Amino acid sequence: MTAKPPVVDQDTWRTALDDLRRREKAATRELDAIAAQRRRLPMVELPAYTLTGAAGPVRLADVFDGRSQLITYHHMWNDGAQWQCGGCTGFTSQFTRLEFLQNYDARFVIVTNGPIEEALAYRERVGNKMDWYSAAGTSFGADVDAAPGEGFAVNVFFRDGETVYRTWHTNGRGTEQLSHSFALIDLLPWGRQEEWLDSPDGWPSRPTYSGWLDSPDIARFYGKDSARVQ
């Protein structure tokens, strides 16, 4: 039988919650301090890259679409594959309403090193709502720590007129701060249920990633041809 949290009286539960809450509040204050340090980061000027969008070649400065700030998620890519990285596909499927960034003079898009035709077809297949661009044939991916055949990455850029600067970068678990899915799962009594976690004895545990939705799952739920995906 799967283990469950112990049952206690209301006062005992409240004491344990208050103890945890002190750590949660301390973590919030630390995240505030990290954000303050991030706002003080210097930036580095970039060359005038030209990417490819749905309408053809587009300068990186124009990917901002008139805004001053840009977030990019570099989607892992294998040319010609029917299904791309499940982690990237699931992660980016969360972002369906990005209009709020307009009030912050910002935009958030996907960049991939794959051909734009494949990228746009995949976007439709899995029902992704973001704007996609291709860096194929350029050094942009490699220059922002997301070279072809390597991992995913989040980068942030600032535009001053025609000049673009790189201000921030993360990859790996650093991208979790952008995800609401992990935040929700971590609130649950059993958490992510992955074997690397520090959990009480008897908690359900399975191989890492095994609970994640894969690319065909995303297509089945959201894609244009979802009724035909098996």
PDB file of C-alpha atoms in Angstrom:
ATOM      1  CA  MET A   1       0.000   0.000   0.000  1.00  0.00           C
ATOM      2  CA  THR A   2       1.320   3.465  -0.897  1.00  0.00           C
ATOM      3  CA  ALA A   3       2.361   5.560   2.071  1.00  0.00           C
ATOM      4  CA  LYS A   4       0.417   8.668   3.063  1.00  0.00           C
ATOM      5  CA  PRO A   5       1.194  11.693   5.236  1.00  0.00           C
ATOM      6  CA  PRO A   6       0.527  11.066   8.950  1.00  0.00           C
ATOM      7  CA  VAL A   7      -2.787  12.264  10.346  1.00  0.00           C
ATOM      8  CA  VAL A   8      -2.476  14.752  13.234  1.00  0.00           C
ATOM      9  CA  ASP A   9      -4.669  17.212  15.088  1.00  0.00           C
ATOM     10  CA  GLN A  10      -5.278  20.747  13.811  1.00  0.00           C
ATOM     11  CA  ASP A  11      -2.786  22.443  16.149  1.00  0.00           C
ATOM     12  CA  THR A  12       0.021  20.040  15.284  1.00  0.00           C
ATOM     13  CA  TRP A  13      -0.676  20.524  11.576  1.00  0.00           C
ATOM     14  CA  ARG A  14      -0.694  24.321  11.947  1.00  0.00           C
ATOM     15  CA  THR A  15       2.644  24.266  13.817  1.00  0.00           C
ATOM     16  CA  ALA A  16       4.253  22.151  11.086  1.00  0.00           C
ATOM     17  CA  LEU A  17       2.812  24.413   8.368  1.00  0.00           C
ATOM     18  CA  ASP A  18       4.074  27.556  10.134  1.00  0.00           C
ATOM     19  CA  ASP A  19       7.548  26.023  10.358  1.00  0.00           C
ATOM     20  CA  LEU A  20       7.532  25.312   6.635  1.00  0.00           C
ATOM     21  CA  ARG A  21       6.075  28.740   5.877  1.00  0.00           C
ATOM     22  CA  ARG A  22       9.103  30.425   7.471  1.00  0.00           C
ATOM     23  CA  ARG A  23      11.350  28.626   5.000  1.00  0.00           C
ATOM     24  CA  GLU A  24       9.022  29.431   2.104  1.00  0.00           C
ATOM     25  CA  LYS A  25       9.036  33.125   2.981  1.00  0.00           C
ATOM     26  CA  ALA A  26      12.830  33.103   3.300  1.00  0.00           C
ATOM     27  CA  ALA A  27      13.056  31.507  -0.152  1.00  0.00           C
ATOM     28  CA  THR A  28      10.744  34.188  -1.564  1.00  0.00           C
ATOM     29  CA  ARG A  29      12.951  36.926  -0.151  1.00  0.00           C
ATOM     30  CA  GLU A  30      16.023  35.200  -1.610  1.00  0.00           C
ATOM     31  CA  LEU A  31      14.336  35.032  -5.026  1.00  0.00           C
ATOM     32  CA  ASP A  32      13.601  38.768  -4.721  1.00  0.00           C
ATOM     33  CA  ALA A  33      17.296  39.374  -4.023  1.00  0.00           C
ATOM     34  CA  ILE A  34      18.294  37.209  -7.000  1.00  0.00           C
ATOM     35  CA  ALA A  35      15.911  39.159  -9.251  1.00  0.00           C
ATOM     36  CA  ALA A  36      17.438  42.405  -7.980  1.00  0.00           C
ATOM     37  CA  GLN A  37      20.901  41.117  -8.866  1.00  0.00           C
ATOM     38  CA  ARG A  38      19.620  40.038 -12.290  1.00  0.00           C
ATOM     39  CA  ARG A  39      18.386  43.581 -12.926  1.00  0.00           C
ATOM     40  CA  ARG A  40      21.947  44.778 -12.295  1.00  0.00           C
ATOM     41  CA  LEU A  41      23.639  42.394 -14.734  1.00  0.00           C
ATOM     42  CA  PRO A  42      25.717  43.946 -17.497  1.00  0.00           C
ATOM     43  CA  MET A  43      24.962  43.032 -21.107  1.00  0.00           C
ATOM     44  CA  VAL A  44      26.954  42.136 -24.203  1.00  0.00           C
ATOM     45  CA  GLU A  45      26.404  43.473 -27.722  1.00  0.00           C
ATOM     46  CA  LEU A  46      25.503  40.913 -30.386  1.00  0.00           C
ATOM     47  CA  PRO A  47      26.142  40.807 -34.128  1.00  0.00           C
ATOM     48  CA  ALA A  48      23.283  41.604 -36.503  1.00  0.00           C
ATOM     49  CA  TYR A  49      21.860  38.076 -36.842  1.00  0.00           C
ATOM     50  CA  THR A  50      19.219  37.220 -39.419  1.00  0.00           C
ATOM     51  CA  LEU A  51      16.805  34.439 -38.474  1.00  0.00           C
ATOM     52  CA  THR A  52      13.919  32.983 -40.479  1.00  0.00           C
ATOM     53  CA  GLY A  53      10.280  33.375 -39.514  1.00  0.00           C
ATOM     54  CA  ALA A  54       6.995  32.352 -41.043  1.00  0.00           C
ATOM     55  CA  ALA A  55       7.254  35.230 -43.541  1.00  0.00           C
ATOM     56  CA  GLY A  56      10.919  34.674 -44.406  1.00  0.00           C
ATOM     57  CA  PRO A  57      14.227  36.196 -43.263  1.00  0.00           C
ATOM     58  CA  VAL A  58      13.960  38.548 -40.282  1.00  0.00           C
ATOM     59  CA  ARG A  59      16.631  40.432 -38.410  1.00  0.00           C
ATOM     60  CA  LEU A  60      16.974  39.590 -34.744  1.00  0.00           C
ATOM     61  CA  ALA A  61      16.272  43.246 -33.998  1.00  0.00           C
ATOM     62  CA  ASP A  62      12.920  42.864 -35.771  1.00  0.00           C
ATOM     63  CA  VAL A  63      11.981  39.712 -33.830  1.00  0.00           C
ATOM     64  CA  PHE A  64      11.357  42.132 -30.944  1.00  0.00           C
ATOM     65  CA  ASP A  65       8.367  43.397 -32.966  1.00  0.00           C
ATOM     66  CA  GLY A  66       8.990  46.957 -31.819  1.00  0.00           C
ATOM     67  CA  ARG A  67       9.571  46.078 -28.182  1.00  0.00           C
ATOM     68  CA  SER A  68      12.710  46.640 -26.144  1.00  0.00           C
ATOM     69  CA  GLN A  69      12.957  43.236 -24.430  1.00  0.00           C
ATOM     70  CA  LEU A  70      12.846  39.699 -25.788  1.00  0.00           C
ATOM     71  CA  ILE A  71      12.833  36.240 -24.203  1.00  0.00           C
ATOM     72  CA  THR A  72      13.690  33.253 -26.385  1.00  0.00           C
ATOM     73  CA  TYR A  73      13.311  29.562 -25.658  1.00  0.00           C
ATOM     74  CA  HIS A  74      15.696  27.535 -27.806  1.00  0.00           C
ATOM     75  CA  HIS A  75      13.804  24.315 -28.596  1.00  0.00           C
ATOM     76  CA  MET A  76      15.923  21.170 -29.014  1.00  0.00           C
ATOM     77  CA  TRP A  77      15.689  19.878 -32.578  1.00  0.00           C
ATOM     78  CA  ASN A  78      16.489  16.863 -34.749  1.00  0.00           C
ATOM     79  CA  ASP A  79      16.017  17.556 -38.451  1.00  0.00           C
ATOM     80  CA  GLY A  80      13.417  15.309 -40.079  1.00  0.00           C
ATOM     81  CA  ALA A  81      12.098  13.774 -36.845  1.00  0.00           C
ATOM     82  CA  GLN A  82       8.360  13.340 -36.491  1.00  0.00           C
ATOM     83  CA  TRP A  83       8.506  14.089 -32.767  1.00  0.00           C
ATOM     84  CA  GLN A  84      10.894  16.558 -31.224  1.00  0.00           C
ATOM     85  CA  CYS A  85      12.091  16.721 -27.609  1.00  0.00           C
ATOM     86  CA  GLY A  86       9.189  15.834 -25.326  1.00  0.00           C
ATOM     87  CA  GLY A  87      10.493  18.038 -22.525  1.00  0.00           C
ATOM     88  CA  CYS A  88      10.719  21.094 -24.801  1.00  0.00           C
ATOM     89  CA  THR A  89       7.357  20.340 -26.397  1.00  0.00           C
ATOM     90  CA  GLY A  90       5.622  19.947 -23.061  1.00  0.00           C
ATOM     91  CA  PHE A  91       7.357  22.939 -21.503  1.00  0.00           C
ATOM     92  CA  THR A  92       6.435  25.359 -24.280  1.00  0.00           C
ATOM     93  CA  SER A  93       2.872  24.042 -24.543  1.00  0.00           C
ATOM     94  CA  GLN A  94       2.184  25.895 -21.275  1.00  0.00           C
ATOM     95  CA  PHE A  95       2.562  29.316 -22.870  1.00  0.00           C
ATOM     96  CA  THR A  96      -0.781  30.038 -24.487  1.00  0.00           C
ATOM     97  CA  ARG A  97      -1.399  33.602 -23.305  1.00  0.00           C
ATOM     98  CA  LEU A  98       1.579  35.912 -23.638  1.00  0.00           C
ATOM     99  CA  GLU A  99      -0.184  39.191 -24.360  1.00  0.00           C
ATOM    100  CA  PHE A 100       0.504  40.407 -20.814  1.00  0.00           C
ATOM    101  CA  LEU A 101       4.154  40.888 -21.815  1.00  0.00           C
ATOM    102  CA  GLN A 102       3.117  43.757 -24.068  1.00  0.00           C
ATOM    103  CA  ASN A 103       2.540  45.901 -20.975  1.00  0.00           C
ATOM    104  CA  TYR A 104       6.175  45.256 -20.031  1.00  0.00           C
ATOM    105  CA  ASP A 105       7.605  46.164 -23.448  1.00  0.00           C
ATOM    106  CA  ALA A 106       8.554  42.512 -23.992  1.00  0.00           C
ATOM    107  CA  ARG A 107       7.955  39.456 -26.162  1.00  0.00           C
ATOM    108  CA  PHE A 108       8.575  35.677 -25.727  1.00  0.00           C
ATOM    109  CA  VAL A 109       9.236  33.447 -28.773  1.00  0.00           C
ATOM    110  CA  ILE A 110      10.643  30.032 -29.673  1.00  0.00           C
ATOM    111  CA  VAL A 111      13.845  29.652 -31.677  1.00  0.00           C
ATOM    112  CA  THR A 112      15.010  26.355 -33.127  1.00  0.00           C
ATOM    113  CA  ASN A 113      18.016  25.298 -35.159  1.00  0.00           C
ATOM    114  CA  GLY A 114      15.786  23.296 -37.505  1.00  0.00           C
ATOM    115  CA  PRO A 115      14.416  24.347 -40.912  1.00  0.00           C
ATOM    116  CA  ILE A 116      11.563  26.818 -40.571  1.00  0.00           C
ATOM    117  CA  GLU A 117       9.217  24.696 -42.683  1.00  0.00           C
ATOM    118  CA  GLU A 118       9.674  21.734 -40.344  1.00  0.00           C
ATOM    119  CA  ALA A 119       9.411  23.959 -37.303  1.00  0.00           C
ATOM    120  CA  LEU A 120       6.108  25.519 -38.386  1.00  0.00           C
ATOM    121  CA  ALA A 121       4.673  22.118 -39.337  1.00  0.00           C
ATOM    122  CA  TYR A 122       5.657  20.740 -35.939  1.00  0.00           C
ATOM    123  CA  ARG A 123       4.165  23.780 -34.211  1.00  0.00           C
ATOM    124  CA  GLU A 124       0.853  23.005 -35.871  1.00  0.00           C
ATOM    125  CA  ARG A 125       1.110  19.264 -35.195  1.00  0.00           C
ATOM    126  CA  VAL A 126       1.474  19.759 -31.452  1.00  0.00           C
ATOM    127  CA  GLY A 127      -0.823  22.793 -31.207  1.00  0.00           C
ATOM    128  CA  ASN A 128       1.847  25.192 -29.926  1.00  0.00           C
ATOM    129  CA  LYS A 129       0.625  28.802 -29.594  1.00  0.00           C
ATOM    130  CA  MET A 130       3.959  30.650 -29.604  1.00  0.00           C
ATOM    131  CA  ASP A 131       5.714  32.378 -32.518  1.00  0.00           C
ATOM    132  CA  TRP A 132       8.573  30.273 -33.919  1.00  0.00           C
ATOM    133  CA  TYR A 133      11.803  31.297 -35.639  1.00  0.00           C
ATOM    134  CA  SER A 134      14.649  29.304 -37.151  1.00  0.00           C
ATOM    135  CA  ALA A 135      18.351  29.967 -36.635  1.00  0.00           C
ATOM    136  CA  ALA A 136      19.346  27.331 -39.217  1.00  0.00           C
ATOM    137  CA  GLY A 137      22.384  28.355 -41.242  1.00  0.00           C
ATOM    138  CA  THR A 138      23.505  30.907 -38.657  1.00  0.00           C
ATOM    139  CA  SER A 139      25.772  30.821 -35.619  1.00  0.00           C
ATOM    140  CA  PHE A 140      23.042  32.265 -33.398  1.00  0.00           C
ATOM    141  CA  GLY A 141      22.243  29.001 -31.596  1.00  0.00           C
ATOM    142  CA  ALA A 142      25.873  28.233 -30.828  1.00  0.00           C
ATOM    143  CA  ASP A 143      26.524  31.811 -29.779  1.00  0.00           C
ATOM    144  CA  VAL A 144      23.715  31.748 -27.190  1.00  0.00           C
ATOM    145  CA  ASP A 145      24.641  28.338 -25.715  1.00  0.00           C
ATOM    146  CA  ALA A 146      22.154  26.281 -27.711  1.00  0.00           C
ATOM    147  CA  ALA A 147      24.134  24.901 -30.633  1.00  0.00           C
ATOM    148  CA  PRO A 148      22.642  22.327 -33.026  1.00  0.00           C
ATOM    149  CA  GLY A 149      22.635  18.914 -31.380  1.00  0.00           C
ATOM    150  CA  GLU A 150      22.965  20.423 -27.916  1.00  0.00           C
ATOM    151  CA  GLY A 151      20.392  21.234 -25.279  1.00  0.00           C
ATOM    152  CA  PHE A 152      17.662  23.776 -24.761  1.00  0.00           C
ATOM    153  CA  ALA A 153      18.175  27.269 -23.386  1.00  0.00           C
ATOM    154  CA  VAL A 154      16.419  30.431 -22.314  1.00  0.00           C
ATOM    155  CA  ASN A 155      17.986  33.741 -23.297  1.00  0.00           C
ATOM    156  CA  VAL A 156      16.943  37.327 -22.706  1.00  0.00           C
ATOM    157  CA  PHE A 157      17.844  40.218 -24.979  1.00  0.00           C
ATOM    158  CA  PHE A 158      17.555  43.995 -24.929  1.00  0.00           C
ATOM    159  CA  ARG A 159      17.165  46.175 -28.015  1.00  0.00           C
ATOM    160  CA  ASP A 160      18.380  49.747 -28.202  1.00  0.00           C
ATOM    161  CA  GLY A 161      17.462  51.030 -31.654  1.00  0.00           C
ATOM    162  CA  GLU A 162      19.008  48.604 -34.158  1.00  0.00           C
ATOM    163  CA  THR A 163      21.469  47.135 -31.668  1.00  0.00           C
ATOM    164  CA  VAL A 164      20.676  43.951 -29.713  1.00  0.00           C
ATOM    165  CA  TYR A 165      22.321  42.941 -26.437  1.00  0.00           C
ATOM    166  CA  ARG A 166      22.258  39.669 -24.531  1.00  0.00           C
ATOM    167  CA  THR A 167      21.353  40.164 -20.877  1.00  0.00           C
ATOM    168  CA  TRP A 168      20.644  36.731 -19.294  1.00  0.00           C
ATOM    169  CA  HIS A 169      20.797  33.001 -19.973  1.00  0.00           C
ATOM    170  CA  THR A 170      19.886  29.736 -18.286  1.00  0.00           C
ATOM    171  CA  ASN A 171      19.404  26.080 -19.168  1.00  0.00           C
ATOM    172  CA  GLY A 172      18.750  22.780 -17.444  1.00  0.00           C
ATOM    173  CA  ARG A 173      16.715  23.112 -14.282  1.00  0.00           C
ATOM    174  CA  GLY A 174      17.167  26.873 -14.446  1.00  0.00           C
ATOM    175  CA  THR A 175      14.181  26.939 -16.781  1.00  0.00           C
ATOM    176  CA  GLU A 176      11.858  25.525 -14.097  1.00  0.00           C
ATOM    177  CA  GLN A 177      11.214  29.010 -12.746  1.00  0.00           C
ATOM    178  CA  LEU A 178       9.258  29.722 -15.952  1.00  0.00           C
ATOM    179  CA  SER A 179       7.042  26.649 -15.591  1.00  0.00           C
ATOM    180  CA  HIS A 180       3.764  26.529 -13.734  1.00  0.00           C
ATOM    181  CA  SER A 181       3.523  22.743 -14.121  1.00  0.00           C
ATOM    182  CA  PHE A 182       6.385  21.946 -11.739  1.00  0.00           C
ATOM    183  CA  ALA A 183       5.155  24.578  -9.287  1.00  0.00           C
ATOM    184  CA  LEU A 184       1.727  22.946  -9.145  1.00  0.00           C
ATOM    185  CA  ILE A 185       3.079  19.391  -8.909  1.00  0.00           C
ATOM    186  CA  ASP A 186       5.483  20.367  -6.121  1.00  0.00           C
ATOM    187  CA  LEU A 187       2.503  21.477  -4.009  1.00  0.00           C
ATOM    188  CA  LEU A 188       1.062  17.953  -4.006  1.00  0.00           C
ATOM    189  CA  PRO A 189       1.655  15.647  -1.022  1.00  0.00           C
ATOM    190  CA  TRP A 190       3.506  13.140  -3.212  1.00  0.00           C
ATOM    191  CA  GLY A 191       5.275  15.817  -5.277  1.00  0.00           C
ATOM    192  CA  ARG A 192       6.896  14.849  -8.574  1.00  0.00           C
ATOM    193  CA  GLN A 193       7.227  11.180  -7.582  1.00  0.00           C
ATOM    194  CA  GLU A 194      10.635  10.902  -9.272  1.00  0.00           C
ATOM    195  CA  GLU A 195      13.366   8.625  -7.959  1.00  0.00           C
ATOM    196  CA  TRP A 196      15.933  11.393  -7.368  1.00  0.00           C
ATOM    197  CA  LEU A 197      13.711  13.240  -4.887  1.00  0.00           C
ATOM    198  CA  ASP A 198      14.176  13.353  -1.132  1.00  0.00           C
ATOM    199  CA  SER A 199      10.806  11.853  -0.137  1.00  0.00           C
ATOM    200  CA  PRO A 200       9.575   9.905   2.889  1.00  0.00           C
ATOM    201  CA  ASP A 201       9.832   6.122   2.843  1.00  0.00           C
ATOM    202  CA  GLY A 202       7.001   4.497   0.917  1.00  0.00           C
ATOM    203  CA  TRP A 203       6.229   7.520  -1.261  1.00  0.00           C
ATOM    204  CA  PRO A 204       5.429   6.601  -4.885  1.00  0.00           C
ATOM    205  CA  SER A 205       8.566   6.831  -6.994  1.00  0.00           C
ATOM    206  CA  ARG A 206       9.291   6.228 -10.655  1.00  0.00           C
ATOM    207  CA  PRO A 207      12.086   6.966 -13.141  1.00  0.00           C
ATOM    208  CA  THR A 208      12.765  10.624 -13.794  1.00  0.00           C
ATOM    209  CA  TYR A 209      10.741  12.066 -16.703  1.00  0.00           C
ATOM    210  CA  SER A 210       8.404   9.060 -16.808  1.00  0.00           C
ATOM    211  CA  GLY A 211       5.426  11.119 -15.624  1.00  0.00           C
ATOM    212  CA  TRP A 212       5.966  13.898 -18.148  1.00  0.00           C
ATOM    213  CA  LEU A 213       3.722  14.245 -21.174  1.00  0.00           C
ATOM    214  CA  ASP A 214       5.643  13.319 -24.325  1.00  0.00           C
ATOM    215  CA  SER A 215       5.308  15.034 -27.699  1.00  0.00           C
ATOM    216  CA  PRO A 216       2.612  12.645 -29.023  1.00  0.00           C
ATOM    217  CA  ASP A 217       0.641  13.294 -25.819  1.00  0.00           C
ATOM    218  CA  ILE A 218       0.817  17.056 -26.399  1.00  0.00           C
ATOM    219  CA  ALA A 219      -0.336  16.563 -29.991  1.00  0.00           C
ATOM    220  CA  ARG A 220      -3.202  14.335 -28.863  1.00  0.00           C
ATOM    221  CA  PHE A 221      -4.434  16.967 -26.429  1.00  0.00           C
ATOM    222  CA  TYR A 222      -3.749  20.155 -28.376  1.00  0.00           C
ATOM    223  CA  GLY A 223      -2.719  19.491 -31.978  1.00  0.00           C
ATOM    224  CA  LYS A 224      -4.796  20.284 -35.044  1.00  0.00           C
ATOM    225  CA  ASP A 225      -4.981  16.596 -35.966  1.00  0.00           C
ATOM    226  CA  SER A 226      -5.441  15.426 -32.387  1.00  0.00           C
ATOM    227  CA  ALA A 227      -8.291  13.058 -33.244  1.00  0.00           C
ATOM    228  CA  ARG A 228      -5.972  11.070 -35.519  1.00  0.00           C
ATOM    229  CA  VAL A 229      -2.947  10.888 -33.224  1.00  0.00           C
ATOM    230  CA  GLN A 230      -2.542   7.490 -31.537  1.00  0.00           C
TER     231      GLN A 230
END
